[in-house]
Short mmCIF file of C-alpha atoms and ligand atoms in Angstrom, two decimals:
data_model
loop_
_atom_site.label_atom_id
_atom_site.label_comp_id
_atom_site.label_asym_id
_atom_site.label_seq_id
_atom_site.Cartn_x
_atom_site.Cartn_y
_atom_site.Cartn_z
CA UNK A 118 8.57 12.69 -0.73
CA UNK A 119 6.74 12.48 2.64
CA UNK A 120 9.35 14.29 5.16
CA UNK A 121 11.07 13.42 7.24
CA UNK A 122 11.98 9.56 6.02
CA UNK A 123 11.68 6.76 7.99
CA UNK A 124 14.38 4.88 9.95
CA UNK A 125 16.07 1.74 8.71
CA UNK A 126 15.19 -1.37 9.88
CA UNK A 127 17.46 -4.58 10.60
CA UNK A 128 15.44 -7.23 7.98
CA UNK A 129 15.66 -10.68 9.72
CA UNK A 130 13.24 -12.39 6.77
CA UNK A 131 10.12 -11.94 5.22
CA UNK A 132 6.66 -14.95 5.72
CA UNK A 133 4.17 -14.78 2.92
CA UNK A 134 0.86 -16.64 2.90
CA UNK A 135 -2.09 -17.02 0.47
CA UNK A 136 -5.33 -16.19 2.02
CA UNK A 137 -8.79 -17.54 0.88
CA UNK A 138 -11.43 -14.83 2.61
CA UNK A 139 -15.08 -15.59 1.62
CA UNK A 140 -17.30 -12.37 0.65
CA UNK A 141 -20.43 -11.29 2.40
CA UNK A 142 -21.77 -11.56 -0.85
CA UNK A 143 -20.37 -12.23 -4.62
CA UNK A 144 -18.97 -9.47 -6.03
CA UNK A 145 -19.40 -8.91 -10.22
CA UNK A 146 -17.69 -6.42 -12.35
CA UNK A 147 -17.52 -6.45 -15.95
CA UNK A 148 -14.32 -8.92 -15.77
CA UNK A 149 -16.43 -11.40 -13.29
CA UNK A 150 -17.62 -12.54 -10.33
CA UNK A 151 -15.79 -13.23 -7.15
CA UNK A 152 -17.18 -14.94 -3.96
CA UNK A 153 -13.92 -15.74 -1.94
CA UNK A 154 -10.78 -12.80 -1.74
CA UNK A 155 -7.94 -14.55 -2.53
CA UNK A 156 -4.96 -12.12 -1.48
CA UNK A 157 -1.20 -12.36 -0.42
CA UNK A 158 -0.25 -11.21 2.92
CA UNK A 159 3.15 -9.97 3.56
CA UNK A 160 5.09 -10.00 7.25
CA UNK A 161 8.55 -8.46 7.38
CA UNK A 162 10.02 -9.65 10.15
CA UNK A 163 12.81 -7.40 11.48
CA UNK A 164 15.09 -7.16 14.47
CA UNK A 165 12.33 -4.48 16.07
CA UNK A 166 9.30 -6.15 15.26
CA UNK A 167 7.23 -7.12 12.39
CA UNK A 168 5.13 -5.34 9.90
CA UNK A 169 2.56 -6.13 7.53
CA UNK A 170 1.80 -5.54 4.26
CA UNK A 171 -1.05 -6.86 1.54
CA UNK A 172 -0.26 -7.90 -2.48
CA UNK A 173 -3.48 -7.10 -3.61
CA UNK A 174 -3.30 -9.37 -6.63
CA UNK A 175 -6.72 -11.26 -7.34
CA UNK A 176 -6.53 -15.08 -8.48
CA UNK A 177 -6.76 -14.73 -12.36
CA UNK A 178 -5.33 -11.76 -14.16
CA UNK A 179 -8.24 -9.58 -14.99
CA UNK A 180 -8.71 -6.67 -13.65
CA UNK A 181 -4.90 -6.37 -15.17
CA UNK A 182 -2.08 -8.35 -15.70
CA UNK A 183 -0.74 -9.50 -12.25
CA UNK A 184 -2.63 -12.55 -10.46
CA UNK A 185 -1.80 -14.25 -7.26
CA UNK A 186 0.70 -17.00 -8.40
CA UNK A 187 2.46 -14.87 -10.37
CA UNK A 188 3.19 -12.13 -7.74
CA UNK A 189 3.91 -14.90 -5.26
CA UNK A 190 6.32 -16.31 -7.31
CA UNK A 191 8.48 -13.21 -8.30
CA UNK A 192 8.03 -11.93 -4.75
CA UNK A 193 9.37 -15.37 -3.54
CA UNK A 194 12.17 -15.29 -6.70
CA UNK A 195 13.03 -11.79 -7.23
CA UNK A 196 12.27 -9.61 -4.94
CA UNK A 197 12.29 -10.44 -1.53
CA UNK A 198 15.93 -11.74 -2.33
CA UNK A 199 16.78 -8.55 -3.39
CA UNK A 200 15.78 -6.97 -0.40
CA UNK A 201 17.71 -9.34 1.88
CA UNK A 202 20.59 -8.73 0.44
CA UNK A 203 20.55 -5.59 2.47
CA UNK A 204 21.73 -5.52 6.06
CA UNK A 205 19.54 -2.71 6.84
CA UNK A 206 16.76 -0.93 4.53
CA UNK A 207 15.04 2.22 4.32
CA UNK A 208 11.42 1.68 3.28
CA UNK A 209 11.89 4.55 0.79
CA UNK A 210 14.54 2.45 -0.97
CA UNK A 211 12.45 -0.58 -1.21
CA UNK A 212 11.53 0.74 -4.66
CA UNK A 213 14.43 1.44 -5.76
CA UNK A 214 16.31 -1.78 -5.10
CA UNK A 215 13.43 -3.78 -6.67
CA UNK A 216 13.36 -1.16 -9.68
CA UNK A 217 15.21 -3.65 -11.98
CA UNK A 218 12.43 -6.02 -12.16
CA UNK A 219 10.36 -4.67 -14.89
CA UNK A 220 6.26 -4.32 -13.89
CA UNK A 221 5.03 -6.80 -10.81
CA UNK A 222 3.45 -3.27 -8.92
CA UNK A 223 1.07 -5.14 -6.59
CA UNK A 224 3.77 -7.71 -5.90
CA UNK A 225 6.20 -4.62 -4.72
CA UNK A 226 3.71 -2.34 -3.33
CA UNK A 227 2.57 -5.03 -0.31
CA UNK A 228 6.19 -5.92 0.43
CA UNK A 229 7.05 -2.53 0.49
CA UNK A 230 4.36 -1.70 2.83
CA UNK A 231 5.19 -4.63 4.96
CA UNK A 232 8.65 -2.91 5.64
CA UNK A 233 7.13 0.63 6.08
CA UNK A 234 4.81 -0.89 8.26
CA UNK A 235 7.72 -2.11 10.12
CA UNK A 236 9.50 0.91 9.94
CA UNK A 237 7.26 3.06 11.41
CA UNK A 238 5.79 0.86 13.85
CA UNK A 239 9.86 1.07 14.99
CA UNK A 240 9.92 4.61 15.64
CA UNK A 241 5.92 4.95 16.84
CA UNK A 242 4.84 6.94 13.89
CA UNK A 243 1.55 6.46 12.50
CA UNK A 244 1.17 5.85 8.68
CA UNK A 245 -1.09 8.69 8.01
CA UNK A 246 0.87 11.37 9.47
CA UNK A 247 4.37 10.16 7.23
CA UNK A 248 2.46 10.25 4.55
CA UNK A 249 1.18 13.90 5.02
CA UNK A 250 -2.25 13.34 5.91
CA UNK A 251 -4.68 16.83 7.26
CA UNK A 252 -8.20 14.68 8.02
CA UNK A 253 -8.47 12.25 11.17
CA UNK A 254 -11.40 10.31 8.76
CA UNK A 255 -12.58 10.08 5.54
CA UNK A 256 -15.46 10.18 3.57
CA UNK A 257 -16.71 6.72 2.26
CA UNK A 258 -17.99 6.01 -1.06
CA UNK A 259 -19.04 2.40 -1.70
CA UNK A 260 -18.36 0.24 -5.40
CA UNK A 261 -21.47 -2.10 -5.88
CA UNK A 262 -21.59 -4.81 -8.20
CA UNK A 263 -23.66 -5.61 -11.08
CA UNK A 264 -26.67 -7.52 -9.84
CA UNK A 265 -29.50 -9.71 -11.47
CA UNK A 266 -31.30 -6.61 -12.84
CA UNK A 267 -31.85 -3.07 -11.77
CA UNK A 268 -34.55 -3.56 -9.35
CA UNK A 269 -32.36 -5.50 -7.55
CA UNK A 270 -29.30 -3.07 -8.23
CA UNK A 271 -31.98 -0.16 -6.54
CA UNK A 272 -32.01 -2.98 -3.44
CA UNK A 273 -28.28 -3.23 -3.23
CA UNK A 274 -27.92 0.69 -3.71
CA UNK A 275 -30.60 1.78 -0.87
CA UNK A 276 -28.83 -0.97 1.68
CA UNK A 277 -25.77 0.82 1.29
CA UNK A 278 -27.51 4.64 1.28
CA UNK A 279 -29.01 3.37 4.58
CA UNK A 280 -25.78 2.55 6.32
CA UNK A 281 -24.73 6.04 5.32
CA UNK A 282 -22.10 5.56 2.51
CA UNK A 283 -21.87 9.04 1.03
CA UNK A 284 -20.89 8.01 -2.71
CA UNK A 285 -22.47 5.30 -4.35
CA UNK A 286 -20.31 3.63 -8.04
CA UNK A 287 -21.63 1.20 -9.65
CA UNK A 288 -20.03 -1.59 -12.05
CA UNK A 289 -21.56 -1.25 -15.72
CA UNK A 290 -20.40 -3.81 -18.71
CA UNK A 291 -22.41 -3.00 -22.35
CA UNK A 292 -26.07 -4.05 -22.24
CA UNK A 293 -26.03 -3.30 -18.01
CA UNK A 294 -25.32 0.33 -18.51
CA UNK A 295 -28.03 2.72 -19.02
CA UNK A 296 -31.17 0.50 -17.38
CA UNK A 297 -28.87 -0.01 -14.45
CA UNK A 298 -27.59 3.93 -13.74
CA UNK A 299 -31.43 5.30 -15.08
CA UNK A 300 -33.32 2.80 -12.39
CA UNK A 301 -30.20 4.28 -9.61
CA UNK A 302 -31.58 7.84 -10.43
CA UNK A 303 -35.09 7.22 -10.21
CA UNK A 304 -34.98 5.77 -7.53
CA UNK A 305 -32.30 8.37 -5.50
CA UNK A 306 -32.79 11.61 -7.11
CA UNK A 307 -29.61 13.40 -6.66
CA UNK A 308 -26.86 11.41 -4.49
CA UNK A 309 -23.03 11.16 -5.35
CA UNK A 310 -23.03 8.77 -8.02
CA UNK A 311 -20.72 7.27 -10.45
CA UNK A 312 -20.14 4.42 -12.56
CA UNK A 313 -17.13 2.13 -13.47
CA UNK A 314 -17.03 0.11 -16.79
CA UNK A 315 -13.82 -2.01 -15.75
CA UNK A 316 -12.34 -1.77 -19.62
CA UNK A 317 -15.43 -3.46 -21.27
CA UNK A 318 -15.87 -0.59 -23.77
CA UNK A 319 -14.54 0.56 -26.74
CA UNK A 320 -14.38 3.77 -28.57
CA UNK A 321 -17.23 2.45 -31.20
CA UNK A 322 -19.79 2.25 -27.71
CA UNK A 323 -19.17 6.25 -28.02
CA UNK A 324 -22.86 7.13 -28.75
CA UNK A 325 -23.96 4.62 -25.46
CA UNK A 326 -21.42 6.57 -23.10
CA UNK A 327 -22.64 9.39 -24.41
CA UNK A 328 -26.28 8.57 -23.03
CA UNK A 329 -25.07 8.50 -19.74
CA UNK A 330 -24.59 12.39 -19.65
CA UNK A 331 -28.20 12.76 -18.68
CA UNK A 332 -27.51 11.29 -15.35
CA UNK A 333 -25.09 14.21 -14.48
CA UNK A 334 -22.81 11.23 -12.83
CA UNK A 335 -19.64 12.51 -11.08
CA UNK A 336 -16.96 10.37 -13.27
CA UNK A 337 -17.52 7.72 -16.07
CA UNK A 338 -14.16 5.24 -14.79
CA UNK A 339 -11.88 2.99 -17.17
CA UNK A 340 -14.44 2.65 -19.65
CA UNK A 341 -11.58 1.87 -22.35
CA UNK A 342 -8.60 -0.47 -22.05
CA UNK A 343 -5.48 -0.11 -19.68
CA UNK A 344 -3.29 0.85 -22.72
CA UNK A 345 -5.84 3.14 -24.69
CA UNK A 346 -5.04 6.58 -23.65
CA UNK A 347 -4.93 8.29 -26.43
CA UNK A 348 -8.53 6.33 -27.54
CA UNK A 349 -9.64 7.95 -23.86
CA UNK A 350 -8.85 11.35 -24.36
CA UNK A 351 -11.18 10.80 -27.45
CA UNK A 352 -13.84 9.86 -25.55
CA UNK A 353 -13.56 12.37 -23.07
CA UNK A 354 -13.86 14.95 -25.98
CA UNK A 355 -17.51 13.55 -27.21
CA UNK A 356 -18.60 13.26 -23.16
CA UNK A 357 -19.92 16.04 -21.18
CA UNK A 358 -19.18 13.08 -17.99
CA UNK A 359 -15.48 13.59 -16.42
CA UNK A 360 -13.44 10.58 -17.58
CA UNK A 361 -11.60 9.28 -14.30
CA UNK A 362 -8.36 6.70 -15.27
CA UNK A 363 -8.00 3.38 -12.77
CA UNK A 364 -6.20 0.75 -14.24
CA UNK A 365 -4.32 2.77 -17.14
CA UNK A 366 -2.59 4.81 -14.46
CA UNK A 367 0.20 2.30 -13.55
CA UNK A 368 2.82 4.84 -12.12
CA UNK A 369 3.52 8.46 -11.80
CA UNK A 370 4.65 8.88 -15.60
CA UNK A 371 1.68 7.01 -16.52
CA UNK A 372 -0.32 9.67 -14.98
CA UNK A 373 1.72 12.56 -16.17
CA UNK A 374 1.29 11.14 -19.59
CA UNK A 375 -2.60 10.75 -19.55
CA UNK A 376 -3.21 14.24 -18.02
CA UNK A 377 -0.58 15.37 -20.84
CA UNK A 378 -3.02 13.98 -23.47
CA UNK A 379 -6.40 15.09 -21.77
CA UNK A 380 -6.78 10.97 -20.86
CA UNK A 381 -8.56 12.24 -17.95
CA UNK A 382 -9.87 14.68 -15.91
CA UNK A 383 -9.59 12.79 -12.60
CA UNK A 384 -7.58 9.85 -11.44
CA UNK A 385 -8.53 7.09 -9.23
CA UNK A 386 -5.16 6.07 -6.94
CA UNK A 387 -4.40 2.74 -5.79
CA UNK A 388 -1.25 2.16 -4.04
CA UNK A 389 -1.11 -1.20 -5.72
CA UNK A 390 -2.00 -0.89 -9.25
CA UNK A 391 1.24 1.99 -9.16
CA UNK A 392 3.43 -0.01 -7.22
CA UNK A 393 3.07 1.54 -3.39
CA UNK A 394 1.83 4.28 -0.98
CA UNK A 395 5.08 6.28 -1.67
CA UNK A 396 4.30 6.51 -5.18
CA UNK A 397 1.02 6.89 -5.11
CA UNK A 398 1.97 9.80 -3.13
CA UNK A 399 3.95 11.23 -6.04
CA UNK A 400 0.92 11.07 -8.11
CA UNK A 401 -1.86 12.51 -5.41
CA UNK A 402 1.05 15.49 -5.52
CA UNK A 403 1.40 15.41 -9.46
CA UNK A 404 -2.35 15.79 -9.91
CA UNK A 405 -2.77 18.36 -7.24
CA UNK A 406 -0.52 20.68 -8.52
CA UNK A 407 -2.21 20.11 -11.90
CA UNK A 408 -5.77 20.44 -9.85
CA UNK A 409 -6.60 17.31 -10.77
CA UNK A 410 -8.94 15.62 -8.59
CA UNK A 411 -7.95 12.28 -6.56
CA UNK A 412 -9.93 9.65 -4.42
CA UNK A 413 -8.62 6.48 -3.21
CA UNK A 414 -9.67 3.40 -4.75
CA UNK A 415 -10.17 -0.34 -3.22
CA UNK A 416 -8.86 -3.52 -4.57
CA UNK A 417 -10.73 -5.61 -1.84
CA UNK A 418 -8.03 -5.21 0.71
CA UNK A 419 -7.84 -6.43 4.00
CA UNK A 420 -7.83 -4.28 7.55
CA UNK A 421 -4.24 -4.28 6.21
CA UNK A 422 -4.43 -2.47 3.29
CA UNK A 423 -7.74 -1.03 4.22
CA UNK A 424 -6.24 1.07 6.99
CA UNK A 425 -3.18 2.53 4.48
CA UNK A 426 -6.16 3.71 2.58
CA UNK A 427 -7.72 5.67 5.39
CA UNK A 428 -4.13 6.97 5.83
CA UNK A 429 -3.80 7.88 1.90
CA UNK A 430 -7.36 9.07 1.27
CA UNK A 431 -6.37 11.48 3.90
CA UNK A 432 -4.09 13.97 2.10
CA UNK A 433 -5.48 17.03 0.92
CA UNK A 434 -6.11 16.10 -2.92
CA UNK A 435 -8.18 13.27 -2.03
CA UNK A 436 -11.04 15.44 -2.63
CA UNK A 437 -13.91 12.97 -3.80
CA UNK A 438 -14.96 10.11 -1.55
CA UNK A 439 -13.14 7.23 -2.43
CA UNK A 440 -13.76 3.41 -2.62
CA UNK A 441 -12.15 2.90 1.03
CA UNK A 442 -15.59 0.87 2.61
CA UNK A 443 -15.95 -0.35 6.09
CA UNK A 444 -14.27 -4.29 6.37
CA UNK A 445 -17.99 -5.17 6.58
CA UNK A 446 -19.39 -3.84 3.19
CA UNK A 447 -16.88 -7.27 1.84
CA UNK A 448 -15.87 -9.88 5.09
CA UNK A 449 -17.96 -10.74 7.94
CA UNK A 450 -14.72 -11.77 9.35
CA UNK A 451 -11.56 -9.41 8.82
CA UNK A 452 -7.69 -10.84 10.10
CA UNK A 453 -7.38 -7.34 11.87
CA UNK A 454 -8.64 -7.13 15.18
CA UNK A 455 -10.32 -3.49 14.88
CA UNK A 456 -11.53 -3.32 11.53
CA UNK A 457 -12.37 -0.10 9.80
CA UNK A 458 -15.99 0.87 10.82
CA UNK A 459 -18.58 3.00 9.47
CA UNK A 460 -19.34 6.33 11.32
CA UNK A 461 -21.79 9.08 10.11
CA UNK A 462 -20.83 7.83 6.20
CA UNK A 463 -16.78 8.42 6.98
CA UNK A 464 -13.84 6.11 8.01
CA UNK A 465 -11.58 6.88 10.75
CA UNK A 466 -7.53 7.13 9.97
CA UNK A 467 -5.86 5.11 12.02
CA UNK A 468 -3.41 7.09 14.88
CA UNK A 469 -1.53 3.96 16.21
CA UNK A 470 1.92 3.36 15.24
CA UNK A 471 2.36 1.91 11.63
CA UNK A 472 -0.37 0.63 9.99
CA UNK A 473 -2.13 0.97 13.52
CA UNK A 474 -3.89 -2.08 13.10
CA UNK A 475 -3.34 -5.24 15.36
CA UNK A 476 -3.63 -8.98 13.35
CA UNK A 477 -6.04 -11.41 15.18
CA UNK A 478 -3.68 -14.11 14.61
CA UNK A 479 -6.74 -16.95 15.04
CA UNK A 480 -8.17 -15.52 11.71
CA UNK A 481 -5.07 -15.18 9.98
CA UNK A 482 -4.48 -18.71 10.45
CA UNK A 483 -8.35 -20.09 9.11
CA UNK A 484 -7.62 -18.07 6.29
CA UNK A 485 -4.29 -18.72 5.29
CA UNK A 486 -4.20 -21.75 2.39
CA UNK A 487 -0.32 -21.42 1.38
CA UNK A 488 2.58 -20.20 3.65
CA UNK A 489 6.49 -19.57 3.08
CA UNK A 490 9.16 -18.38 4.81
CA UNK A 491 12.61 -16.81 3.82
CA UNK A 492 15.09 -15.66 6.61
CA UNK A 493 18.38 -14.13 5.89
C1 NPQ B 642 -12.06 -1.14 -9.29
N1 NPQ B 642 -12.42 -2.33 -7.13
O1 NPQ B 642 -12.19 -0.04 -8.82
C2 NPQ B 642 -11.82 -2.39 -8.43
C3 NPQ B 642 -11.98 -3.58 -9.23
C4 NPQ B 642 -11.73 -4.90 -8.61
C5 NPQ B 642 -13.84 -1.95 -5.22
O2 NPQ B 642 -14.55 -1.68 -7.41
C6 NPQ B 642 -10.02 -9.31 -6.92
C7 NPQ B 642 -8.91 -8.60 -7.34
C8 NPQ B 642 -11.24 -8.74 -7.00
C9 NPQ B 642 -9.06 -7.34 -7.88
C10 NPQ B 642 -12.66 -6.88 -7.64
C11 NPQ B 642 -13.65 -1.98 -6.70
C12 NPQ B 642 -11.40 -7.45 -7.53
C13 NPQ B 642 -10.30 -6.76 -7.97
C14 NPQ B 642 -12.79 -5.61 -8.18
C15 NPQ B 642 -10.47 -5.47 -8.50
O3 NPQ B 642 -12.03 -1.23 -10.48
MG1 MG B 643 -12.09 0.80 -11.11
#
């Protein structure tokens, strides 16, 4: 538990709203192709001020089982009138009111960084240092998608390498696997480099995976299904490549399970995917007490979410550069006012208050498609 815990705050209400965000450019992964960010942003509004949060849901259930209409409608149903049945709340209870509703992580994790947000903006805290963070930036790896072949992949890669990202992933699906990483190696001799199969294998495309242990890649990630981790820690026994769990590590007994069965031998954390910051917290201590290596990964996010990254890829077990990109590597236009920036290949940690981000409300409004709000 990050010490000491925040202060209460008086909820008033909660506004929600669907944002459509185009991308710079379409993004593909193994599960498909985006071109707009659909997301869910969530404002607590309290008696000392608002704060924000993110539901970082996409708009069909793919990369797992949560999607934006279903997260909006058991925030709108479930949870948030759970929480405003409170008179005051503790962001470290959030979880535990909204315990009884089984699964629905990304739909708890942004309204439970909405009132954190809140919370600490309150008391003038920054997010980074509640959380226990020892870096004032971080160093930025960047997730490219598959492209039209692997000359144009090479493209992509040295556009990136040339803005100074120090970790390049990138998204493989069978048939767009061993072309794509070879042609990255050729072409970049010996940079951080990793690749991220999205689920698209199984444990019969052994003898392929196993042909990417020539590239001496840092991590092979979620090459296998979200519930295969005992078929995982098979794989990782036939590949000299570290197997790194994303979207089979759900929550912090998830995580103590798949290191328990040799699942993996580093974890990728998102806040979402486990249901918050707080306990993806549990697990970045879990893991580092197990010396399991952590980075931070990126669902996408906003300057919202994108900032509480900073803040989490901060603490000491985030030892591998982690998916948390500048706002421009996806939006030419963020809703935060001071969007995360790229500087000598790191991001900086933001040292205001909260989230430390201000909203430019003129882009939250072009974005927003679907609004509601509930007041107590
Ligand atoms: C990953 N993210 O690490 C995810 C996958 C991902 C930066 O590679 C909408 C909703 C679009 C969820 C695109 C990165 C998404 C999404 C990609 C998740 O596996
Ligand atoms: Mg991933």
């Amino acid at each position: 538990m990050p010490a000491p815990p925040a202060s209460p705050v008086a909820l008033d209400g909660f506004e929600l709203r669907v944002l459509h965000i185009p991308l710079v450019s379409p993004f593909t992964t193994s599960f498909g192709t985006e071109t707009v960010r659909e997301v869910i942003v969530v404002r607590a509004l309290t008696a000392d001020g608002d704060g924000w949060g993110e539901i970082v849901t996409g708009a069909a259930p793919l990369y797992s089982s949560e999607y934006t209409q279903g997260a909006w409608d058991v925030a709108l149903r479930h949870l948030v009138p759970a929480l405003l049945d409170q008179r005051t709340l503790a962001p470290e209870d959030v979880a535990v009111i909204l315990r009884p509703v089984v699964g629905h992580r990304m739909a708890k994790a942004g309204i439970e960084l909405a009132v954190l947000d809140a919370a600490l903006r309150a008391q003038g805290r920054p997010l980074g240092e509640y959380l226990g963070a020892v870096r004032d930036r971080v160093p930025s790896g960047v997730s490219v998608g598959i492209q039209r072949d692997p000359a144009a992949l090479v493209d992509a890669v040295r556009g990136y390498l040339d803005e100074g990202y120090v970790r390049i992933k990138i998204k493989i699906k069978p048939g767009r696997d061993i072309a794509e990483t070879a042609a990255v190696r050729d072409a970049f001799g010996t940079i951080p480099l990793q690749v991220d199969a999205n689920s698209a294998y199984t444990l019969a495309d052994a003898d392929v995976l196993a042909e990417l242990d020539r590239f001496d890649l840092l991590l092979i990630e979620q090459p296998l299904q979200e519930d295969d981790l005992v078929d995982h820690a098979t794989l990782a026994r036939q590949l000299r490549t570290p197997v790194c769990l994303d979207e089979s590590i759900t929550s912090h007994k998830a995580a103590a399970d798949a290191l328990a069965l040799g699942a993996a031998s580093v974890i990728n954390i998102k806040a979402g995917r486990v249901g918050g910051y707080l306990e993806a917290v549990r697990i970045h201590d879990l893991c580092r007490d197990a010396a399991i290596p952590v980075w931070c990964g990126g669902m996408l996010e906003t300057g919202i979410g994108r900032a509480a990254n900073a803040a989490l890829a901060a603490l000491p077990g985030f030892t591998l550069p982690g998916d948390v990109s500048a706002s421009s590597r996806f939006y030419h236009r963020d809703i935060v006012s001071d969007p995360l920036e790229l500087e000598d290949g790191h991001v900086r940690v933001p040292t205001g208050p909260g989230l430390g981000i201000r909203i430019d409300p003129i882009a939250l409004e072009d974005f927003t498609v679907e609004r509601e709000t509930v007041r107590r």
